[in-house]
Amino acid sequence: MAIVVKSRDEIAIMKEAGRIVSGVRDLLVDSLRPGMVELELDEIVRREFKKAGVVPTFLGYHGYPATVCISINDEIVHGIPGTREIQDGDIVSIDIGCTYKGFVADTAVSAGVGNISPEAQRLIDVTREAVWRGIRASRAGSKTGDIGHAIQTYVEGEGLAIVREYVGHGVGRQMHEDPQVPNYGKPDTGTPLRPGMVIAIEPMVNLGDWRTKRDDDEWTVRTIDGALSAHFEHTLAITDGEAEVLTLP
Ligand code: MF3
Ligand code: CO
Ligand code: CO
């Protein structure tokens, strides 16, 4: 699929999609409580998206059965919300997307529930900073490899591991468009960034090994060694200057 450059008007629609999905993302974070059942988060998304008049992008995507991905502790991404209870000390990764007027916004956050270990808190903080390092490297004239390099050098410099098998991506009428945006790489390699490109940057960071495995449910991706993982994601537009982050409330 070729890269689709968006017009100013299309980016304005995507910004509205991003504003809506970010509000629900942040509401989910504020709702996290020990004893809460994962499916309650899915119900909040259904209710809030309906209220806002947006479509849950994930539901039915390649057969995905829910509106949000909930990945806890050693789960990295694509966890399916079920009847499991969230516990004190868990780190919960929430990945959520909506479609508004035909355009998608995709975002993710990791948050601790109750008392989490200092190690878990540092993992979350480094992953949040990693996505922002990627955002600051996202400028016209740079390349996707510059984004990956900024993220990888920061995360590895902090002694943590960056997942390789899952990467960021273009966003538009489809959730996943070209180009791929790896969270690792070499400067001045990959796809050149141009104004009007919209991409999602989404580092997944592990406390142990960078490698992953997938559960029998064919969705849930977890760390190969059972160590904790965190995930942050923003959708942003490339401009003539600083990237415009679309997934802010
Ligand atoms: N939002 C995820 C990503 O960041 C993809 C979710 S796939 C789904 O690319 F099927 F779970 F929706
Ligand atoms: Co994404
Ligand atoms: Co996502």
PDB file of C-alpha atoms and ligand atoms in Angstrom:
ATOM      1  CA  MET A   1       0.000   0.000   0.000  1.00  0.00           C
ATOM      2  CA  ALA A   2       1.371   3.406  -0.919  1.00  0.00           C
ATOM      3  CA  ILE A   3       1.845   6.137   1.669  1.00  0.00           C
ATOM      4  CA  VAL A   4      -1.238   8.362   1.858  1.00  0.00           C
ATOM      5  CA  VAL A   5      -0.534  12.050   2.519  1.00  0.00           C
ATOM      6  CA  LYS A   6      -3.403  13.823   4.282  1.00  0.00           C
ATOM      7  CA  SER A   7      -4.807  17.293   3.589  1.00  0.00           C
ATOM      8  CA  ARG A   8      -5.147  19.957   6.305  1.00  0.00           C
ATOM      9  CA  ASP A   9      -8.887  19.209   6.436  1.00  0.00           C
ATOM     10  CA  GLU A  10      -8.293  15.487   6.846  1.00  0.00           C
ATOM     11  CA  ILE A  11      -5.766  16.111   9.615  1.00  0.00           C
ATOM     12  CA  ALA A  12      -8.345  18.322  11.371  1.00  0.00           C
ATOM     13  CA  ILE A  13     -10.778  15.365  11.314  1.00  0.00           C
ATOM     14  CA  MET A  14      -8.067  13.040  12.606  1.00  0.00           C
ATOM     15  CA  LYS A  15      -7.350  15.511  15.393  1.00  0.00           C
ATOM     16  CA  GLU A  16     -10.997  15.344  16.431  1.00  0.00           C
ATOM     17  CA  ALA A  17     -10.799  11.521  16.352  1.00  0.00           C
ATOM     18  CA  GLY A  18      -7.646  11.793  18.464  1.00  0.00           C
ATOM     19  CA  ARG A  19      -9.235  14.169  20.959  1.00  0.00           C
ATOM     20  CA  ILE A  20     -12.190  11.819  21.446  1.00  0.00           C
ATOM     21  CA  VAL A  21     -10.164   8.624  21.792  1.00  0.00           C
ATOM     22  CA  SER A  22      -7.717  10.316  24.171  1.00  0.00           C
ATOM     23  CA  GLY A  23     -10.524  11.366  26.468  1.00  0.00           C
ATOM     24  CA  VAL A  24     -11.723   7.775  26.671  1.00  0.00           C
ATOM     25  CA  ARG A  25      -8.135   6.485  27.095  1.00  0.00           C
ATOM     26  CA  ASP A  26      -7.641   8.812  30.051  1.00  0.00           C
ATOM     27  CA  LEU A  27     -11.047   7.906  31.503  1.00  0.00           C
ATOM     28  CA  LEU A  28     -10.011   4.226  31.413  1.00  0.00           C
ATOM     29  CA  VAL A  29      -6.767   5.031  33.261  1.00  0.00           C
ATOM     30  CA  ASP A  30      -8.726   6.962  35.897  1.00  0.00           C
ATOM     31  CA  SER A  31     -11.166   4.050  36.239  1.00  0.00           C
ATOM     32  CA  LEU A  32      -8.510   1.414  37.005  1.00  0.00           C
ATOM     33  CA  ARG A  33      -9.091  -0.145  40.430  1.00  0.00           C
ATOM     34  CA  PRO A  34      -8.004  -3.392  42.088  1.00  0.00           C
ATOM     35  CA  GLY A  35     -10.878  -5.874  41.734  1.00  0.00           C
ATOM     36  CA  MET A  36     -12.136  -4.350  38.499  1.00  0.00           C
ATOM     37  CA  VAL A  37     -12.908  -6.853  35.753  1.00  0.00           C
ATOM     38  CA  GLU A  38     -11.218  -6.196  32.398  1.00  0.00           C
ATOM     39  CA  LEU A  39     -14.532  -6.361  30.547  1.00  0.00           C
ATOM     40  CA  GLU A  40     -15.736  -3.310  32.505  1.00  0.00           C
ATOM     41  CA  LEU A  41     -13.133  -1.319  30.550  1.00  0.00           C
ATOM     42  CA  ASP A  42     -14.527  -2.652  27.274  1.00  0.00           C
ATOM     43  CA  GLU A  43     -18.015  -1.613  28.407  1.00  0.00           C
ATOM     44  CA  ILE A  44     -16.832   1.924  29.201  1.00  0.00           C
ATOM     45  CA  VAL A  45     -15.350   2.192  25.706  1.00  0.00           C
ATOM     46  CA  ARG A  46     -18.557   0.990  24.034  1.00  0.00           C
ATOM     47  CA  ARG A  47     -20.636   3.470  26.058  1.00  0.00           C
ATOM     48  CA  GLU A  48     -18.325   6.451  25.548  1.00  0.00           C
ATOM     49  CA  PHE A  49     -17.764   5.816  21.846  1.00  0.00           C
ATOM     50  CA  LYS A  50     -21.510   5.547  21.315  1.00  0.00           C
ATOM     51  CA  LYS A  51     -22.019   8.834  23.177  1.00  0.00           C
ATOM     52  CA  ALA A  52     -19.344  10.503  21.044  1.00  0.00           C
ATOM     53  CA  GLY A  53     -20.656   9.021  17.786  1.00  0.00           C
ATOM     54  CA  VAL A  54     -17.430   7.236  16.858  1.00  0.00           C
ATOM     55  CA  VAL A  55     -16.810   3.679  15.694  1.00  0.00           C
ATOM     56  CA  PRO A  56     -14.630   1.242  17.701  1.00  0.00           C
ATOM     57  CA  THR A  57     -11.874   0.600  15.165  1.00  0.00           C
ATOM     58  CA  PHE A  58     -10.585  -2.578  16.817  1.00  0.00           C
ATOM     59  CA  LEU A  59     -13.899  -4.455  17.017  1.00  0.00           C
ATOM     60  CA  GLY A  60     -13.898  -6.986  14.171  1.00  0.00           C
ATOM     61  CA  TYR A  61     -10.423  -5.975  12.954  1.00  0.00           C
ATOM     62  CA  HIS A  62      -9.103  -9.285  11.581  1.00  0.00           C
ATOM     63  CA  GLY A  63     -11.742 -10.816  13.841  1.00  0.00           C
ATOM     64  CA  TYR A  64     -10.615  -9.045  17.039  1.00  0.00           C
ATOM     65  CA  PRO A  65     -13.513  -9.510  19.510  1.00  0.00           C
ATOM     66  CA  ALA A  66     -13.332  -6.320  21.654  1.00  0.00           C
ATOM     67  CA  THR A  67     -13.126  -2.516  21.466  1.00  0.00           C
ATOM     68  CA  VAL A  68      -9.872  -2.168  23.375  1.00  0.00           C
ATOM     69  CA  CYS A  69      -6.726  -4.196  24.083  1.00  0.00           C
ATOM     70  CA  ILE A  70      -5.874  -4.783  27.746  1.00  0.00           C
ATOM     71  CA  SER A  71      -2.406  -6.234  28.366  1.00  0.00           C
ATOM     72  CA  ILE A  72      -1.321  -6.809  31.958  1.00  0.00           C
ATOM     73  CA  ASN A  73       2.204  -7.271  33.399  1.00  0.00           C
ATOM     74  CA  ASP A  74       4.156  -9.615  31.067  1.00  0.00           C
ATOM     75  CA  GLU A  75       1.562  -9.127  28.340  1.00  0.00           C
ATOM     76  CA  ILE A  76       2.926  -6.672  25.783  1.00  0.00           C
ATOM     77  CA  VAL A  77       0.043  -5.946  23.397  1.00  0.00           C
ATOM     78  CA  HIS A  78      -3.248  -7.259  21.956  1.00  0.00           C
ATOM     79  CA  GLY A  79      -4.609  -8.734  25.198  1.00  0.00           C
ATOM     80  CA  ILE A  80      -8.350  -9.424  24.907  1.00  0.00           C
ATOM     81  CA  PRO A  81     -10.391  -8.044  27.832  1.00  0.00           C
ATOM     82  CA  GLY A  82     -12.030 -10.904  29.700  1.00  0.00           C
ATOM     83  CA  THR A  83     -13.310 -11.830  33.142  1.00  0.00           C
ATOM     84  CA  ARG A  84      -9.915 -11.489  34.825  1.00  0.00           C
ATOM     85  CA  GLU A  85      -9.735  -9.106  37.795  1.00  0.00           C
ATOM     86  CA  ILE A  86      -7.162  -6.354  37.862  1.00  0.00           C
ATOM     87  CA  GLN A  87      -4.962  -6.577  40.976  1.00  0.00           C
ATOM     88  CA  ASP A  88      -3.085  -4.149  43.152  1.00  0.00           C
ATOM     89  CA  GLY A  89       0.464  -3.924  41.787  1.00  0.00           C
ATOM     90  CA  ASP A  90      -0.455  -4.716  38.165  1.00  0.00           C
ATOM     91  CA  ILE A  91       0.747  -2.654  35.278  1.00  0.00           C
ATOM     92  CA  VAL A  92      -2.039  -2.347  32.743  1.00  0.00           C
ATOM     93  CA  SER A  93      -1.472  -1.395  29.094  1.00  0.00           C
ATOM     94  CA  ILE A  94      -4.522   0.009  27.336  1.00  0.00           C
ATOM     95  CA  ASP A  95      -4.520   0.293  23.519  1.00  0.00           C
ATOM     96  CA  ILE A  96      -7.567   1.992  22.032  1.00  0.00           C
ATOM     97  CA  GLY A  97      -8.648   3.342  18.639  1.00  0.00           C
ATOM     98  CA  CYS A  98     -11.675   5.040  17.169  1.00  0.00           C
ATOM     99  CA  THR A  99     -12.869   5.913  13.693  1.00  0.00           C
ATOM    100  CA  TYR A 100     -14.489   9.337  13.184  1.00  0.00           C
ATOM    101  CA  LYS A 101     -15.774  10.496   9.790  1.00  0.00           C
ATOM    102  CA  GLY A 102     -13.820   7.611   8.251  1.00  0.00           C
ATOM    103  CA  PHE A 103     -10.474   8.397   9.892  1.00  0.00           C
ATOM    104  CA  VAL A 104      -8.695   6.471  12.639  1.00  0.00           C
ATOM    105  CA  ALA A 105      -6.813   7.609  15.743  1.00  0.00           C
ATOM    106  CA  ASP A 106      -4.768   4.997  17.646  1.00  0.00           C
ATOM    107  CA  THR A 107      -3.235   5.455  21.108  1.00  0.00           C
ATOM    108  CA  ALA A 108      -1.948   3.449  24.051  1.00  0.00           C
ATOM    109  CA  VAL A 109      -0.869   4.007  27.630  1.00  0.00           C
ATOM    110  CA  SER A 110       0.490   1.921  30.511  1.00  0.00           C
ATOM    111  CA  ALA A 111      -0.477   2.648  34.101  1.00  0.00           C
ATOM    112  CA  GLY A 112       0.193   1.093  37.477  1.00  0.00           C
ATOM    113  CA  VAL A 113      -2.657  -0.001  39.744  1.00  0.00           C
ATOM    114  CA  GLY A 114      -2.246   0.709  43.464  1.00  0.00           C
ATOM    115  CA  ASN A 115       1.271   0.088  44.716  1.00  0.00           C
ATOM    116  CA  ILE A 116       3.667  -0.962  41.978  1.00  0.00           C
ATOM    117  CA  SER A 117       7.361  -1.761  42.327  1.00  0.00           C
ATOM    118  CA  PRO A 118       9.926   1.001  41.669  1.00  0.00           C
ATOM    119  CA  GLU A 119      11.161  -1.136  38.764  1.00  0.00           C
ATOM    120  CA  ALA A 120       7.684  -1.230  37.217  1.00  0.00           C
ATOM    121  CA  GLN A 121       7.330   2.535  37.680  1.00  0.00           C
ATOM    122  CA  ARG A 122      10.663   3.125  35.964  1.00  0.00           C
ATOM    123  CA  LEU A 123       9.600   0.865  33.071  1.00  0.00           C
ATOM    124  CA  ILE A 124       6.446   2.954  32.609  1.00  0.00           C
ATOM    125  CA  ASP A 125       8.332   6.256  32.855  1.00  0.00           C
ATOM    126  CA  VAL A 126      11.009   5.188  30.343  1.00  0.00           C
ATOM    127  CA  THR A 127       8.401   3.943  27.862  1.00  0.00           C
ATOM    128  CA  ARG A 128       6.422   7.217  28.097  1.00  0.00           C
ATOM    129  CA  GLU A 129       9.611   9.203  27.534  1.00  0.00           C
ATOM    130  CA  ALA A 130      10.509   6.872  24.626  1.00  0.00           C
ATOM    131  CA  VAL A 131       7.359   7.711  22.684  1.00  0.00           C
ATOM    132  CA  TRP A 132       8.050  11.424  23.152  1.00  0.00           C
ATOM    133  CA  ARG A 133      11.668  10.992  21.976  1.00  0.00           C
ATOM    134  CA  GLY A 134      10.194   9.373  18.862  1.00  0.00           C
ATOM    135  CA  ILE A 135       7.731  12.244  18.436  1.00  0.00           C
ATOM    136  CA  ARG A 136      10.501  14.835  18.709  1.00  0.00           C
ATOM    137  CA  ALA A 137      12.480  12.949  16.014  1.00  0.00           C
ATOM    138  CA  SER A 138       9.442  13.065  13.674  1.00  0.00           C
ATOM    139  CA  ARG A 139      10.062  15.964  11.336  1.00  0.00           C
ATOM    140  CA  ALA A 140       9.872  16.504   7.610  1.00  0.00           C
ATOM    141  CA  GLY A 141      13.231  15.625   6.057  1.00  0.00           C
ATOM    142  CA  SER A 142      14.003  12.974   8.668  1.00  0.00           C
ATOM    143  CA  LYS A 143      13.388   9.265   8.111  1.00  0.00           C
ATOM    144  CA  THR A 144      11.613   6.525   9.995  1.00  0.00           C
ATOM    145  CA  GLY A 145      15.035   5.133  10.999  1.00  0.00           C
ATOM    146  CA  ASP A 146      15.743   8.393  12.843  1.00  0.00           C
ATOM    147  CA  ILE A 147      12.621   7.820  14.957  1.00  0.00           C
ATOM    148  CA  GLY A 148      13.612   4.221  15.699  1.00  0.00           C
ATOM    149  CA  HIS A 149      17.162   5.248  16.495  1.00  0.00           C
ATOM    150  CA  ALA A 150      16.029   7.929  18.956  1.00  0.00           C
ATOM    151  CA  ILE A 151      13.783   5.434  20.745  1.00  0.00           C
ATOM    152  CA  GLN A 152      16.196   2.508  20.751  1.00  0.00           C
ATOM    153  CA  THR A 153      19.252   4.400  21.952  1.00  0.00           C
ATOM    154  CA  TYR A 154      17.267   5.987  24.785  1.00  0.00           C
ATOM    155  CA  VAL A 155      15.601   2.735  25.935  1.00  0.00           C
ATOM    156  CA  GLU A 156      18.741   0.606  25.693  1.00  0.00           C
ATOM    157  CA  GLY A 157      20.717   3.371  27.409  1.00  0.00           C
ATOM    158  CA  GLU A 158      18.300   2.956  30.328  1.00  0.00           C
ATOM    159  CA  GLY A 159      19.129  -0.765  30.411  1.00  0.00           C
ATOM    160  CA  LEU A 160      15.723  -1.848  29.071  1.00  0.00           C
ATOM    161  CA  ALA A 161      14.796  -3.802  25.941  1.00  0.00           C
ATOM    162  CA  ILE A 162      12.790  -2.662  22.929  1.00  0.00           C
ATOM    163  CA  VAL A 163      10.398  -5.108  21.243  1.00  0.00           C
ATOM    164  CA  ARG A 164      11.230  -5.719  17.549  1.00  0.00           C
ATOM    165  CA  GLU A 165       8.354  -7.821  16.230  1.00  0.00           C
ATOM    166  CA  TYR A 166       5.716  -5.082  16.503  1.00  0.00           C
ATOM    167  CA  VAL A 167       6.183  -1.611  15.091  1.00  0.00           C
ATOM    168  CA  GLY A 168       4.468   1.720  14.569  1.00  0.00           C
ATOM    169  CA  HIS A 169       2.687   2.516  11.316  1.00  0.00           C
ATOM    170  CA  GLY A 170       0.946   5.030   9.095  1.00  0.00           C
ATOM    171  CA  VAL A 171      -2.625   5.882  10.139  1.00  0.00           C
ATOM    172  CA  GLY A 172      -5.525   7.217   8.075  1.00  0.00           C
ATOM    173  CA  ARG A 173      -8.687   5.664   6.716  1.00  0.00           C
ATOM    174  CA  GLN A 174      -7.023   2.407   7.739  1.00  0.00           C
ATOM    175  CA  MET A 175      -5.581   1.786  11.209  1.00  0.00           C
ATOM    176  CA  HIS A 176      -2.455   0.296   9.631  1.00  0.00           C
ATOM    177  CA  GLU A 177      -1.062   2.077   6.590  1.00  0.00           C
ATOM    178  CA  ASP A 178       2.447   2.416   5.210  1.00  0.00           C
ATOM    179  CA  PRO A 179       5.088   3.179   6.253  1.00  0.00           C
ATOM    180  CA  GLN A 180       6.118   0.884   9.075  1.00  0.00           C
ATOM    181  CA  VAL A 181       7.743   2.820  11.916  1.00  0.00           C
ATOM    182  CA  PRO A 182      10.090   0.509  13.844  1.00  0.00           C
ATOM    183  CA  ASN A 183      11.126   1.387  17.387  1.00  0.00           C
ATOM    184  CA  TYR A 184      14.737   0.577  16.526  1.00  0.00           C
ATOM    185  CA  GLY A 185      16.984   1.520  13.636  1.00  0.00           C
ATOM    186  CA  LYS A 186      19.835   3.476  12.180  1.00  0.00           C
ATOM    187  CA  PRO A 187      19.850   7.210  11.429  1.00  0.00           C
ATOM    188  CA  ASP A 188      19.128   8.291   7.842  1.00  0.00           C
ATOM    189  CA  THR A 189      17.556   4.932   6.885  1.00  0.00           C
ATOM    190  CA  GLY A 190      13.964   3.965   6.127  1.00  0.00           C
ATOM    191  CA  THR A 191      11.109   6.038   4.729  1.00  0.00           C
ATOM    192  CA  PRO A 192      11.514   9.833   4.417  1.00  0.00           C
ATOM    193  CA  LEU A 193       8.917  11.821   6.364  1.00  0.00           C
ATOM    194  CA  ARG A 194       6.869  14.426   4.529  1.00  0.00           C
ATOM    195  CA  PRO A 195       4.330  17.017   5.737  1.00  0.00           C
ATOM    196  CA  GLY A 196       0.842  15.501   5.740  1.00  0.00           C
ATOM    197  CA  MET A 197       1.979  11.997   6.672  1.00  0.00           C
ATOM    198  CA  VAL A 198       0.208  10.701   9.784  1.00  0.00           C
ATOM    199  CA  ILE A 199       1.936   7.979  11.793  1.00  0.00           C
ATOM    200  CA  ALA A 200       1.522   6.108  15.056  1.00  0.00           C
ATOM    201  CA  ILE A 201       4.654   5.719  17.174  1.00  0.00           C
ATOM    202  CA  GLU A 202       4.319   2.945  19.736  1.00  0.00           C
ATOM    203  CA  PRO A 203       7.353   1.684  21.635  1.00  0.00           C
ATOM    204  CA  MET A 204       6.889  -1.534  23.614  1.00  0.00           C
ATOM    205  CA  VAL A 205       9.569  -1.848  26.296  1.00  0.00           C
ATOM    206  CA  ASN A 206      10.475  -4.946  28.334  1.00  0.00           C
ATOM    207  CA  LEU A 207      12.295  -5.264  31.661  1.00  0.00           C
ATOM    208  CA  GLY A 208      14.029  -8.427  30.405  1.00  0.00           C
ATOM    209  CA  ASP A 209      14.458 -10.009  26.971  1.00  0.00           C
ATOM    210  CA  TRP A 210      13.091  -8.127  23.924  1.00  0.00           C
ATOM    211  CA  ARG A 211      11.635 -11.288  22.402  1.00  0.00           C
ATOM    212  CA  THR A 212       7.918 -12.128  22.409  1.00  0.00           C
ATOM    213  CA  LYS A 213       5.566 -15.093  22.177  1.00  0.00           C
ATOM    214  CA  ARG A 214       1.893 -15.337  21.340  1.00  0.00           C
ATOM    215  CA  ASP A 215      -0.819 -17.114  23.338  1.00  0.00           C
ATOM    216  CA  ASP A 216      -3.112 -19.815  21.972  1.00  0.00           C
ATOM    217  CA  ASP A 217      -5.865 -17.175  21.679  1.00  0.00           C
ATOM    218  CA  GLU A 218      -3.785 -15.959  18.685  1.00  0.00           C
ATOM    219  CA  TRP A 219      -3.859 -12.354  19.976  1.00  0.00           C
ATOM    220  CA  THR A 220      -2.181 -11.894  23.349  1.00  0.00           C
ATOM    221  CA  VAL A 221       1.522 -11.134  22.912  1.00  0.00           C
ATOM    222  CA  ARG A 222       3.719 -11.542  25.982  1.00  0.00           C
ATOM    223  CA  THR A 223       7.391 -11.401  26.911  1.00  0.00           C
ATOM    224  CA  ILE A 224       9.270 -14.634  26.261  1.00  0.00           C
ATOM    225  CA  ASP A 225      10.776 -14.591  29.782  1.00  0.00           C
ATOM    226  CA  GLY A 226       7.708 -13.484  31.753  1.00  0.00           C
ATOM    227  CA  ALA A 227       9.220 -10.078  32.617  1.00  0.00           C
ATOM    228  CA  LEU A 228       7.090  -6.907  32.715  1.00  0.00           C
ATOM    229  CA  SER A 229       6.346  -4.855  29.609  1.00  0.00           C
ATOM    230  CA  ALA A 230       4.926  -1.381  28.933  1.00  0.00           C
ATOM    231  CA  HIS A 231       3.485   0.320  25.831  1.00  0.00           C
ATOM    232  CA  PHE A 232       2.764   3.935  24.900  1.00  0.00           C
ATOM    233  CA  GLU A 233       1.372   5.109  21.560  1.00  0.00           C
ATOM    234  CA  HIS A 234       0.445   8.421  19.960  1.00  0.00           C
ATOM    235  CA  THR A 235      -0.880   9.267  16.513  1.00  0.00           C
ATOM    236  CA  LEU A 236       0.809  12.359  15.045  1.00  0.00           C
ATOM    237  CA  ALA A 237       0.930  14.404  11.875  1.00  0.00           C
ATOM    238  CA  ILE A 238       4.197  15.424  10.199  1.00  0.00           C
ATOM    239  CA  THR A 239       4.285  19.171   9.511  1.00  0.00           C
ATOM    240  CA  ASP A 240       6.853  21.712   8.309  1.00  0.00           C
ATOM    241  CA  GLY A 241       7.935  22.107  11.923  1.00  0.00           C
ATOM    242  CA  GLU A 242       7.320  20.073  15.067  1.00  0.00           C
ATOM    243  CA  ALA A 243       5.057  17.042  14.701  1.00  0.00           C
ATOM    244  CA  GLU A 244       1.443  17.688  15.684  1.00  0.00           C
ATOM    245  CA  VAL A 245       0.341  15.074  18.228  1.00  0.00           C
ATOM    246  CA  LEU A 246      -3.284  14.225  17.473  1.00  0.00           C
ATOM    247  CA  THR A 247      -4.041  11.922  20.422  1.00  0.00           C
ATOM    248  CA  LEU A 248      -4.222  14.529  23.147  1.00  0.00           C
ATOM    249  CA  PRO A 249      -7.451  15.259  25.049  1.00  0.00           C
TER     250      PRO A 249
HETATM  251  N1  MF3 B   1      -3.910  -0.596  17.955  1.00  0.00           N
HETATM  252  C1  MF3 B   1      -2.982  -1.669  17.715  1.00  0.00           C
HETATM  253  C2  MF3 B   1      -1.763  -0.983  17.150  1.00  0.00           C
HETATM  254  O1  MF3 B   1      -1.315  -0.107  17.817  1.00  0.00           O
HETATM  255  C3  MF3 B   1      -3.557  -2.728  16.868  1.00  0.00           C
HETATM  256  C4  MF3 B   1      -4.703  -3.418  17.511  1.00  0.00           C
HETATM  257  S1  MF3 B   1      -5.205  -4.702  16.540  1.00  0.00           S
HETATM  258  C5  MF3 B   1      -6.690  -5.132  17.172  1.00  0.00           C
HETATM  259  O2  MF3 B   1      -1.322  -1.110  16.064  1.00  0.00           O
HETATM  260  F1  MF3 B   1      -7.163  -6.057  16.445  1.00  0.00           F
HETATM  261  F2  MF3 B   1      -6.528  -5.480  18.393  1.00  0.00           F
HETATM  262  F3  MF3 B   1      -7.477  -4.104  17.126  1.00  0.00           F
HETATM  263 CO    CO B   2      -0.863   1.332  16.426  1.00  0.00          CO
HETATM  264 CO    CO B   3      -2.723   0.938  19.033  1.00  0.00          CO
END
